[in-house]
Amino acid sequence: MTSLIFQTITRLVSPILMIFSLYLLFRGHQLPGGGFIAGLMTSAGLVLIYLAYGCERFDWRNRSRFFYYLFSGGLALSFLTGLAGLFVGGFFLKSGVAHVHMPLINEEWEFASAAIFDLGVYFVVCGVCVSLMTLLGEER
Amino acid sequence: MLTTLIIIFLPFAASLLILFLSPWLQKIELGKKLGWVTALVPLICLSSILSFIHQINIEGALTFHIPWVETYGIELSFLIDGLSILFGILISGIGLLVVIYSIWYLSDKEDKVKFYLYLLMFMGAMLGVVFSNNLFGMFTFWELTSISSFLLIGFWHNKETSRYGAMKALVITGVGGIAMLAGFILLYSITGTFDVSKILTMGDVIRSSSLYMPALFLIFLGCATKSAQFPFHIWLPNAMEAPTPVSAYLHSATMVKAGIFLTARLSPAFSGTAFWVCLVGGIGMTTMLIGGLMAIRQTDLKALLAYSTISQLGMIMAMLGFGTQYSSEAAVVHIMNHAAFKAALFMIVGIIDHGCGTRDLTYVGNLKKEMPHSFKVAFVACLSMAGLPIFGGFISKEMFYESTLHIPFVGIPYLIPLIAVFASLFTFAYSFKFLIWGFFTDAPEHPPHHPHEAPVLGLLSPVVLATVVILLGLVPGLFSHSILEPAATAITGQPATLHLALWHGVNAPLIMSFFTVVLGVLLFKRLKQVNAVQNRISAVLPWLSPNFVYNKGFLEGIPPLTQRFLRRIQSGNLKHYLFVIMSFWMLSTLWVSLSKGWVLNLDTLLKTEMTLAQGLTCVLLMGAAIATSLFENRISAILSLGMTGFLVAFFYVLMGAPDLALTQFLVEAVSVILILLVFHFVPTYFDEKPSQSTKMADITLSAVVGVVMTFYMLMVMDSHLTESIAHYYLEASEKLAGGRNVVNVVIVDFRGFDTMFEIAVFSIAILGIYAMLRLKKKAKPVQEGAPSK
Amino acid sequence: MKMLLPLVIGVLFASGTYLILQKNMLKLVLGIGLISHAANLILISSGWIGPGQVPILGRDETKPFVDPIPQALVLTAIVIGFAAMAFMLVLALRVYKDLKTANIEEIRGQRG
C-alpha cells in the first residue's frame, strides 16, 4: 500500500486528524466528542500512517511498547480520578466542577474532574487500538 | 457479649491458627503437645458457658446482636437460654473429654494437625448452631457442621469405605439442609423475621398459617436428616468409618443432636398440633423401633452403637414430638443421659479396638479380666442405656414411659405405650449384647492380638463420663435445677420443675419397666436365633433397607441419568447450541409480548412521516445486511459489513445522536482495516458449501428470527411501559457535572463506574489478543488423519 | 420511518442469524457484528421520539430532547463490541494458523 499518492494524502490528513481529535476530546463535555471518539480518531490517524508507510519508517516495533504503557496508564488515570473522588468528595468517582477565571483572556473557564477521567478513557482507547494494529501488523 | 463471642469464635480462631501454623507444625516432632494445647479451647468454652448459668436462671434468656446483612434482616445474633446452655455444655464438655481421649487414641503416625483443625472447626460450628438467634446464622453454622463432619468421616481418606461414608453423610445431610433453608424462608414469609427469639413468641400466628405444614415439614426434614431419623438414618452407620473420638463426639453426643436441638428450639413455635405429634412423634417412634431392631443384629461393636444411637435419637425425637410439658422434660433429661453413656461406650469401643486389633464380636469376648477398668465403665454405661435402676438411664426411661401414657391427638389407647415397651426390649437386648458378649462370654474366634488395657490417659475420659452417669442416677438434683430445668423451660415456654428420683412408688411406668426387663431377658436369651432370622430376611429382601434406595437409586441411578442429559444438551455442536438458544429466545420473546397483551397498532405507525433520507437509509441498510450474509467472496463480505456499519452511523445522525454517529463511523473505519488485516491470512473464499437442506434450514430459522423480531419491534415501539428517567439527567447535567453534552456527561460522570469497567474490559481484550499472538507455543504439526482441506 | 425501522432490525437479525449458523468462523464473526448493530438499533430506537432535539443543552429549550441514556449505553456498547470483535477475529486467526482450518466442525476435538 506504499503508494506515493496515499503517502502524500496521509502526510496532509494525519496531522489534521490528530489536532481534530484533540479538539474533540476537550470539547466532549459540551459538544459531541469525548474520550471514546477522540481516541478512535487518533488511532485512525495513526493507523493511516502505519498503512501508508509500513512498519519500518516509524520503527513501530520499538514504539509499540509506548502504547502498552499508554493504555495501562489511561486505566490507572481513570481509576485514580475515582480514588481522588473518594478522598475528596466522599465516594468513589465523585465528580466536581470548578469555575476558574482566566487572567489573560478574561473569561470564565470551567474545569470538570470528569474531563480527567475522559482523558484516561482517551488514552485507553488510543493505546488499545494502536497496539492491536501493530500486533496484527507484525504477525507473519 | 465478649464471652459469647469467645464461646463461638475461639474454636474457629484456634482452627485457623492451626491451619496457618500447619507448615511449621508438620515439621516439628509433635508428640502429644498439640492435643494438650487444643484441649484448652473446649476448656475455656466450657467455663465461659458455665459462667452464664447463674445469669440465665435469674434473667431467662439473653440475646446479642451483631449486624451482618441488615437490609434482609440477617444478622449475627446469639440467644443464650437454658436449651443452648445445655447443648453448649454437652458440646464443650464432651469436646474436652474427646480431645483428651484423642491424645491417647491418635498414634504419632496420624495427621494430628488435620484432625484437630477439623475437630475445632466442628466445635465452633456446633456451638454456633446452638447459640444462634438468627435463622440464617444458624443455617450457616449448620452447614459448616455437615462439612466438618464430612471431613472428619473421611479422615482416613485412602480407605474406600471412609470416602463412601463421608459422601453419604454429606449428601443426605446436605439435602436436608437445603430443605431446611426452604423451610426457614417459608417461616420468614409467615413471621416476617429471621430472629429466633421473636419467632418463638409467634407460635399462634405460625400454627394458624396456611404455610404451617410445608414449613414444618421442610424444617423437620433438615432435622431428621441431621439426627439420623428413619429413613435418613442410613448415613450414620457408615459414618462410623471416622476415628473413634470423632464417632464419640460428632456421631453420638453432639452433631446428630443438632436436629434434636432444632426441633426442641422451634417447638414453642410449632408444637401443639396433631400434625406435629404425627410427624415428629411418629418418625421418632419409628426410628426408635427400627434402630433397635437393626442394633441387635450387629456384631461390629461400633455399628451396634451406631444403630443404638439412631434408636435413642428416635426416642428423644418422639418425646419432643409428644409435645407435652412432661415429655419435653423427659427429653431434656435423656439428652443429657444419652450423651454421657453413649460417648463413654464409644470410647470403650475405641479402647477395645486398640487393645484387640478388632472390634467385632466374632473375635472379641470375655474381656472382663484383661480390661477390668474398661469393663467397669462399660458396665455402668450399658446398664444406664438399658434403663436399669440407680443409673441415669432408668430415670429418663421411666419418664419416657410416663409421657407415652399422656399423648394428645392419638386416638388409640395403649398403642404408643405398647410400641414404647416393644422398642425398649431391643434397647435392653443390645445393651446386654454389648456387655455380656463383649465382656463375659467367649468369642467364637480369637482376636488378632492379645487384649490389653488402655493407659490412664485413654481411660480418663470414659471414667469421667461413667461418673456423670452414676451421678445422674443417684443425685439428679445436682443437674436438674441449674441445667435441666432452664432447658425444659426453653422448650415448652412454661416454667418447668423437675422432680427427678429413682423411686416414685409403684406406678404404670414401673410396671412397664418390669415387663421390659422380663421380656428383654427372654429376647436376649434367644438373640442368636433372632439374629439368624434377621440375616435371612435381609438377604432375601435387600430392598427393604433405605440403603438400597441410596446405593441403587442415587449412586447408580442418578449419575448415568445426568450424564445422558448432559450429553444431550452439551453436544459440542455449535449449530445445535445456537438453534436451542435462538428458539428459546424467540419463544420467550413471543410469550412475553403475547402475555403482556401488546397489540400491533399499525395506524399510528403508518401515520408518522418519513423523509426521503430516512427511507433511503433503511432500504440501503437492509440491502447491505443481506449482501453481507450472502457474499462468498470475503472482500465483498467485509466491505458490505463496513457498508452496513456506515449506514447504521448515518441512521444515528438521523435519530439525533451525533456522538453515536461519530463513534460508529470511526469504529467502522478501524474495524474494516482490522478485519482486512486478519483476513489477509485466510483464504479468499469461504470454502464450505453447505448442502441444500442445511441451507434451507438455516434460511428458515433466520427468517423466523427476522420476522419475530420485526413484530416484536413493531409492538414495542408503540408501547411505553415506564416513564423515562431522562429528565433527571437533562436537568442535572449542567448543574451537577458542568457539561452540556448530556450523553458524554452520562458516560464520564453519572455512569462513570460503568465506563471505568468498560475501559478495563477493553484493556483485557488487548491483553488476550497479545497473549494469542505473541505468547504462542511451538505449534505441534497437525496430526495424521485429522480432517484437513 | 417507524414502519421501516422494525423491518431494518428484523433484516439485520435475520442476516446475522444466517451468518452465525454457518460453519466458517469468520462468517460467525461477521454475523455477530450484524446482530450487535441490530441490538444497538433496538436500544436507540427505544429512546427515539420522532423528530426531537439532539441532547445538547443550551440551544433551544422549547423542542423536546431525544433520550440521552440509550445513547450513552449504545456508545459504550459500540466500543465494547469493537473490542469483542477484535478478540474474536484474532482468536479465529490464531486457530486458523494453528489448525489450518476455519471450519468450526473440523476444529472440534483437535488440539493444536
CSV table of C-alpha atoms in Angstrom, one decimal, chain B residues 378-675:
chain,number,residue,atom,x,y,z
B,378,ALA,CA,-19.0,-50.3,80.1
B,379,PHE,CA,-21.0,-51.9,82.9
B,380,VAL,CA,-22.2,-48.6,84.2
B,381,ALA,CA,-22.9,-47.2,80.8
B,382,CYS,CA,-24.7,-50.3,79.4
B,383,LEU,CA,-27.0,-50.6,82.4
B,384,SER,CA,-27.8,-47.0,82.1
B,385,MET,CA,-28.6,-47.4,78.4
B,386,ALA,CA,-30.7,-50.5,79.2
B,387,GLY,CA,-32.6,-48.3,81.7
B,388,LEU,CA,-31.9,-50.2,84.9
B,389,PRO,CA,-32.1,-48.6,88.3
B,390,ILE,CA,-29.7,-46.5,90.1
B,391,PHE,CA,-28.3,-45.1,86.8
B,392,GLY,CA,-29.5,-42.0,84.9
B,393,GLY,CA,-30.9,-44.0,82.1
B,394,PHE,CA,-33.5,-45.5,84.4
B,395,ILE,CA,-34.9,-42.1,85.3
B,396,SER,CA,-35.3,-41.0,81.8
B,397,LYS,CA,-36.7,-44.3,80.7
B,398,GLU,CA,-39.3,-44.1,83.4
B,399,MET,CA,-40.1,-40.5,82.3
B,400,PHE,CA,-40.4,-41.7,78.7
B,401,TYR,CA,-42.9,-44.4,79.7
B,402,GLU,CA,-44.9,-41.9,81.8
B,403,SER,CA,-45.0,-39.5,78.9
B,404,THR,CA,-46.3,-42.1,76.4
B,405,LEU,CA,-49.3,-42.5,78.6
B,406,HIS,CA,-50.5,-38.9,78.1
B,407,ILE,CA,-50.1,-38.1,74.4
B,408,PRO,CA,-52.5,-35.6,72.8
B,409,PHE,CA,-54.1,-36.3,69.4
B,410,VAL,CA,-53.6,-40.0,69.5
B,411,GLY,CA,-56.9,-41.9,69.3
B,412,ILE,CA,-56.0,-45.5,70.0
B,413,PRO,CA,-55.3,-46.1,73.7
B,414,TYR,CA,-52.2,-48.1,74.8
B,415,LEU,CA,-50.8,-48.1,71.2
B,416,ILE,CA,-47.9,-45.8,71.9
B,417,PRO,CA,-47.1,-47.3,75.3
B,418,LEU,CA,-47.0,-50.8,73.8
B,419,ILE,CA,-44.7,-49.7,71.0
B,420,ALA,CA,-42.5,-48.0,73.6
B,421,VAL,CA,-42.2,-51.1,75.6
B,422,PHE,CA,-41.6,-53.2,72.5
B,423,ALA,CA,-38.9,-50.8,71.2
B,424,SER,CA,-37.3,-50.8,74.7
B,425,LEU,CA,-36.9,-54.5,74.5
B,426,PHE,CA,-34.4,-54.1,71.8
B,427,THR,CA,-32.6,-51.4,73.8
B,428,PHE,CA,-32.4,-53.8,76.6
B,429,ALA,CA,-31.2,-56.6,74.3
B,430,TYR,CA,-28.4,-54.6,72.5
B,431,SER,CA,-27.2,-53.1,75.8
B,432,PHE,CA,-26.8,-56.6,77.2
B,433,LYS,CA,-25.3,-57.9,73.9
B,434,PHE,CA,-22.6,-55.3,74.2
B,435,LEU,CA,-22.0,-56.0,77.9
B,436,ILE,CA,-22.4,-59.8,78.0
B,437,TRP,CA,-20.9,-60.8,74.6
B,438,GLY,CA,-18.1,-58.3,74.9
B,439,PHE,CA,-17.0,-58.9,78.5
B,440,PHE,CA,-18.4,-62.2,79.8
B,441,THR,CA,-18.8,-64.9,77.2
B,442,ASP,CA,-16.1,-66.2,74.9
B,443,ALA,CA,-16.0,-65.2,71.3
B,444,PRO,CA,-16.1,-67.8,68.5
B,445,GLU,CA,-12.7,-66.7,67.1
B,446,HIS,CA,-9.5,-65.2,68.6
B,447,PRO,CA,-8.7,-61.5,68.2
B,448,PRO,CA,-5.6,-60.6,66.1
B,449,HIS,CA,-3.6,-59.8,69.2
B,450,HIS,CA,-3.9,-60.4,72.9
B,451,PRO,CA,-6.2,-57.8,74.6
B,452,HIS,CA,-4.6,-55.3,76.8
B,453,GLU,CA,-6.0,-52.4,78.8
B,454,ALA,CA,-5.5,-48.8,77.8
B,455,PRO,CA,-3.3,-46.5,79.9
B,456,VAL,CA,-4.7,-43.9,82.3
B,457,LEU,CA,-4.8,-41.2,79.6
B,458,GLY,CA,-7.2,-43.3,77.5
B,459,LEU,CA,-9.3,-44.3,80.4
B,460,LEU,CA,-9.6,-40.8,81.9
B,461,SER,CA,-12.5,-39.6,79.7
B,462,PRO,CA,-14.7,-42.7,79.9
B,463,VAL,CA,-14.3,-42.8,83.6
B,464,VAL,CA,-15.3,-39.2,84.0
B,465,LEU,CA,-18.4,-39.9,81.8
B,466,ALA,CA,-19.2,-43.0,83.8
B,467,THR,CA,-19.1,-40.9,86.9
B,468,VAL,CA,-21.5,-38.5,85.4
B,469,VAL,CA,-23.8,-41.4,84.5
B,470,ILE,CA,-23.8,-42.6,88.1
B,471,LEU,CA,-24.3,-39.0,89.5
B,472,LEU,CA,-27.3,-38.5,87.1
B,473,GLY,CA,-28.9,-41.6,88.7
B,474,LEU,CA,-28.0,-41.1,92.3
B,475,VAL,CA,-28.1,-37.3,92.7
B,476,PRO,CA,-30.0,-36.0,89.8
B,477,GLY,CA,-30.7,-32.8,91.7
B,478,LEU,CA,-27.1,-31.9,91.0
B,479,PHE,CA,-28.0,-31.1,87.4
B,480,SER,CA,-31.7,-30.7,87.4
B,481,HIS,CA,-32.1,-27.3,88.9
B,482,SER,CA,-29.2,-25.5,87.2
B,483,ILE,CA,-29.1,-27.0,83.8
B,484,LEU,CA,-32.1,-29.2,83.0
B,485,GLU,CA,-34.9,-27.1,84.2
B,486,PRO,CA,-34.0,-24.0,82.3
B,487,ALA,CA,-33.6,-26.2,79.2
B,488,ALA,CA,-37.0,-27.7,79.6
B,489,THR,CA,-38.4,-24.2,80.2
B,490,ALA,CA,-36.9,-23.1,76.9
B,491,ILE,CA,-38.5,-26.0,75.0
B,492,THR,CA,-42.1,-25.6,76.3
B,493,GLY,CA,-42.2,-22.0,77.2
B,494,GLN,CA,-43.6,-22.8,80.6
B,495,PRO,CA,-41.6,-22.8,83.7
B,496,ALA,CA,-40.5,-26.4,84.4
B,497,THR,CA,-39.8,-28.0,87.7
B,498,LEU,CA,-38.2,-31.4,87.7
B,499,HIS,CA,-38.5,-33.9,90.5
B,500,LEU,CA,-36.1,-36.5,89.5
B,501,ALA,CA,-35.8,-39.5,91.6
B,502,LEU,CA,-35.2,-43.2,91.2
B,503,TRP,CA,-38.2,-44.3,93.3
B,504,HIS,CA,-41.6,-43.0,92.5
B,505,GLY,CA,-43.6,-45.7,94.1
B,506,VAL,CA,-45.4,-48.5,92.2
B,507,ASN,CA,-47.0,-46.9,89.2
B,508,ALA,CA,-47.6,-47.6,85.5
B,509,PRO,CA,-44.1,-46.8,84.3
B,510,LEU,CA,-42.6,-49.0,86.9
B,511,ILE,CA,-44.8,-51.9,85.7
B,512,MET,CA,-43.8,-51.2,82.1
B,513,SER,CA,-40.1,-51.2,83.1
B,514,PHE,CA,-40.7,-54.5,84.9
B,515,PHE,CA,-42.1,-56.0,81.7
B,516,THR,CA,-39.3,-54.6,79.7
B,517,VAL,CA,-36.7,-56.3,81.8
B,518,VAL,CA,-38.5,-59.6,81.9
B,519,LEU,CA,-39.2,-59.7,78.2
B,520,GLY,CA,-35.8,-58.2,77.4
B,521,VAL,CA,-34.1,-61.0,79.2
B,522,LEU,CA,-36.1,-63.5,77.2
B,523,LEU,CA,-35.2,-61.8,74.0
B,524,PHE,CA,-31.6,-61.7,74.9
B,525,LYS,CA,-31.6,-65.5,75.6
B,526,ARG,CA,-33.0,-66.1,72.1
B,527,LEU,CA,-30.8,-63.4,70.4
B,528,LYS,CA,-28.8,-65.8,68.2
B,529,GLN,CA,-31.9,-67.3,66.7
B,530,VAL,CA,-33.4,-63.8,66.2
B,531,ASN,CA,-30.3,-62.6,64.5
B,532,ALA,CA,-30.3,-65.6,62.2
B,533,VAL,CA,-33.9,-64.8,61.1
B,534,GLN,CA,-33.0,-61.2,60.6
B,535,ASN,CA,-30.0,-62.1,58.5
B,536,ARG,CA,-32.1,-64.3,56.4
B,537,ILE,CA,-34.7,-61.6,55.8
B,538,SER,CA,-32.1,-59.0,54.8
B,539,ALA,CA,-30.5,-61.5,52.4
B,540,VAL,CA,-33.8,-62.3,50.7
B,541,LEU,CA,-35.3,-58.8,50.7
B,542,PRO,CA,-32.4,-56.4,50.2
B,543,TRP,CA,-34.7,-53.6,49.0
B,544,LEU,CA,-36.2,-53.3,52.5
B,545,SER,CA,-33.3,-51.1,53.5
B,546,PRO,CA,-33.2,-47.5,52.6
B,547,ASN,CA,-29.6,-48.2,51.8
B,548,PHE,CA,-30.8,-50.0,48.7
B,549,VAL,CA,-32.5,-46.8,47.6
B,550,TYR,CA,-29.4,-44.8,48.2
B,551,ASN,CA,-27.0,-47.2,46.5
B,552,LYS,CA,-29.1,-48.3,43.6
B,553,GLY,CA,-31.2,-45.2,43.1
B,554,PHE,CA,-28.9,-42.5,44.0
B,555,LEU,CA,-25.3,-43.7,43.4
B,556,GLU,CA,-26.0,-45.9,40.4
B,557,GLY,CA,-29.1,-44.2,39.1
B,558,ILE,CA,-28.5,-40.5,39.0
B,559,PRO,CA,-25.0,-40.2,37.5
B,560,PRO,CA,-25.9,-42.1,34.3
B,561,LEU,CA,-29.1,-40.0,34.0
B,562,THR,CA,-27.3,-36.7,34.4
B,563,GLN,CA,-24.6,-38.0,32.0
B,564,ARG,CA,-27.2,-38.8,29.4
B,565,PHE,CA,-28.9,-35.5,30.0
B,566,LEU,CA,-25.6,-33.6,29.7
B,567,ARG,CA,-24.6,-35.5,26.6
B,568,ARG,CA,-27.9,-34.4,25.0
B,569,ILE,CA,-27.7,-30.7,25.9
B,570,GLN,CA,-23.9,-30.4,25.6
B,571,SER,CA,-23.5,-32.0,22.2
B,572,GLY,CA,-20.5,-29.9,21.4
B,573,ASN,CA,-22.1,-28.8,18.1
B,574,LEU,CA,-22.2,-25.0,17.9
B,575,LYS,CA,-25.0,-25.1,15.5
B,576,HIS,CA,-27.1,-27.2,17.8
B,577,TYR,CA,-26.4,-24.7,20.7
B,578,LEU,CA,-27.3,-21.8,18.5
B,579,PHE,CA,-30.5,-23.5,17.4
B,580,VAL,CA,-31.6,-24.0,21.0
B,581,ILE,CA,-30.6,-20.5,22.1
B,582,MET,CA,-32.4,-18.9,19.2
B,583,SER,CA,-35.5,-20.9,19.6
B,584,PHE,CA,-35.7,-20.2,23.3
B,585,TRP,CA,-35.1,-16.5,22.6
B,586,MET,CA,-37.9,-16.4,20.0
B,587,LEU,CA,-40.3,-18.4,22.2
B,588,SER,CA,-39.7,-16.2,25.3
B,589,THR,CA,-40.0,-13.1,23.2
B,590,LEU,CA,-43.2,-14.2,21.8
B,591,TRP,CA,-44.5,-15.4,25.1
B,592,VAL,CA,-43.7,-12.1,26.8
B,593,SER,CA,-45.2,-9.9,24.2
B,594,LEU,CA,-48.3,-12.0,24.0
B,595,SER,CA,-48.8,-12.4,27.7
B,596,LYS,CA,-48.4,-8.7,28.2
B,597,GLY,CA,-51.3,-8.2,25.7
B,598,TRP,CA,-49.4,-6.0,23.4
B,599,VAL,CA,-51.2,-5.3,20.2
B,600,LEU,CA,-50.0,-4.3,16.9
B,601,ASN,CA,-51.3,-0.8,16.2
B,602,LEU,CA,-50.4,-0.2,12.6
B,603,ASP,CA,-52.4,3.0,12.3
B,604,THR,CA,-50.2,5.2,14.4
B,605,LEU,CA,-47.1,3.7,12.9
B,606,LEU,CA,-48.3,4.3,9.4
B,607,LYS,CA,-49.2,7.9,10.2
B,608,THR,CA,-45.7,9.0,11.2
B,609,GLU,CA,-44.0,10.8,8.3
B,610,MET,CA,-40.8,9.7,6.8
B,611,THR,CA,-38.2,11.7,4.9
B,612,LEU,CA,-36.5,10.6,1.8
B,613,ALA,CA,-33.1,10.3,3.5
B,614,GLN,CA,-34.6,8.0,6.2
B,615,GLY,CA,-36.3,5.8,3.7
B,616,LEU,CA,-33.2,5.5,1.6
B,617,THR,CA,-31.0,4.7,4.5
B,618,CYS,CA,-33.4,2.0,5.6
B,619,VAL,CA,-33.5,0.4,2.2
B,620,LEU,CA,-29.8,0.5,1.7
B,621,LEU,CA,-29.2,-0.8,5.2
B,622,MET,CA,-31.3,-3.9,4.5
B,623,GLY,CA,-29.6,-4.4,1.2
B,624,ALA,CA,-26.1,-4.2,2.8
B,625,ALA,CA,-27.1,-6.6,5.6
B,626,ILE,CA,-28.4,-9.2,3.2
B,627,ALA,CA,-25.4,-8.8,0.9
B,628,THR,CA,-23.1,-9.4,3.9
B,629,SER,CA,-24.7,-12.7,4.6
B,630,LEU,CA,-24.7,-13.9,1.0
B,631,PHE,CA,-21.3,-13.0,-0.4
B,632,GLU,CA,-19.0,-15.9,-0.8
B,633,ASN,CA,-16.0,-13.6,-1.5
B,634,ARG,CA,-14.5,-12.4,1.7
B,635,ILE,CA,-13.6,-8.9,0.5
B,636,SER,CA,-17.1,-8.3,-0.7
B,637,ALA,CA,-18.5,-9.6,2.6
B,638,ILE,CA,-16.2,-7.3,4.6
B,639,LEU,CA,-17.0,-4.3,2.5
B,640,SER,CA,-20.7,-4.9,2.8
B,641,LEU,CA,-20.4,-5.3,6.6
B,642,GLY,CA,-18.5,-2.0,6.6
B,643,MET,CA,-21.2,-0.5,4.5
B,644,THR,CA,-23.8,-1.7,7.0
B,645,GLY,CA,-21.8,-0.1,9.8
B,646,PHE,CA,-21.6,3.3,8.0
B,647,LEU,CA,-25.3,3.2,7.2
B,648,VAL,CA,-26.1,2.5,10.9
B,649,ALA,CA,-23.9,5.5,11.7
B,650,PHE,CA,-25.9,7.6,9.3
B,651,PHE,CA,-29.0,6.3,11.0
B,652,TYR,CA,-27.7,7.6,14.3
B,653,VAL,CA,-27.3,11.0,12.6
B,654,LEU,CA,-31.0,10.9,11.6
B,655,MET,CA,-32.0,9.8,15.1
B,656,GLY,CA,-30.4,12.8,16.8
B,657,ALA,CA,-27.3,11.0,18.2
B,658,PRO,CA,-24.2,12.8,16.9
B,659,ASP,CA,-21.9,11.2,19.4
B,660,LEU,CA,-23.0,7.8,18.4
B,661,ALA,CA,-22.7,8.6,14.7
B,662,LEU,CA,-19.1,9.8,15.2
B,663,THR,CA,-18.2,6.7,17.2
B,664,GLN,CA,-19.8,4.3,14.8
B,665,PHE,CA,-18.0,5.9,11.8
B,666,LEU,CA,-14.7,5.7,13.4
B,667,VAL,CA,-15.2,2.2,14.8
B,668,GLU,CA,-16.3,1.0,11.4
B,669,ALA,CA,-13.3,2.5,9.7
B,670,VAL,CA,-10.9,0.9,12.2
B,671,SER,CA,-12.6,-2.4,12.2
B,672,VAL,CA,-12.7,-2.7,8.5
B,673,ILE,CA,-9.0,-2.3,8.4
B,674,LEU,CA,-8.7,-4.8,11.3
B,675,ILE,CA,-10.8,-7.4,9.5
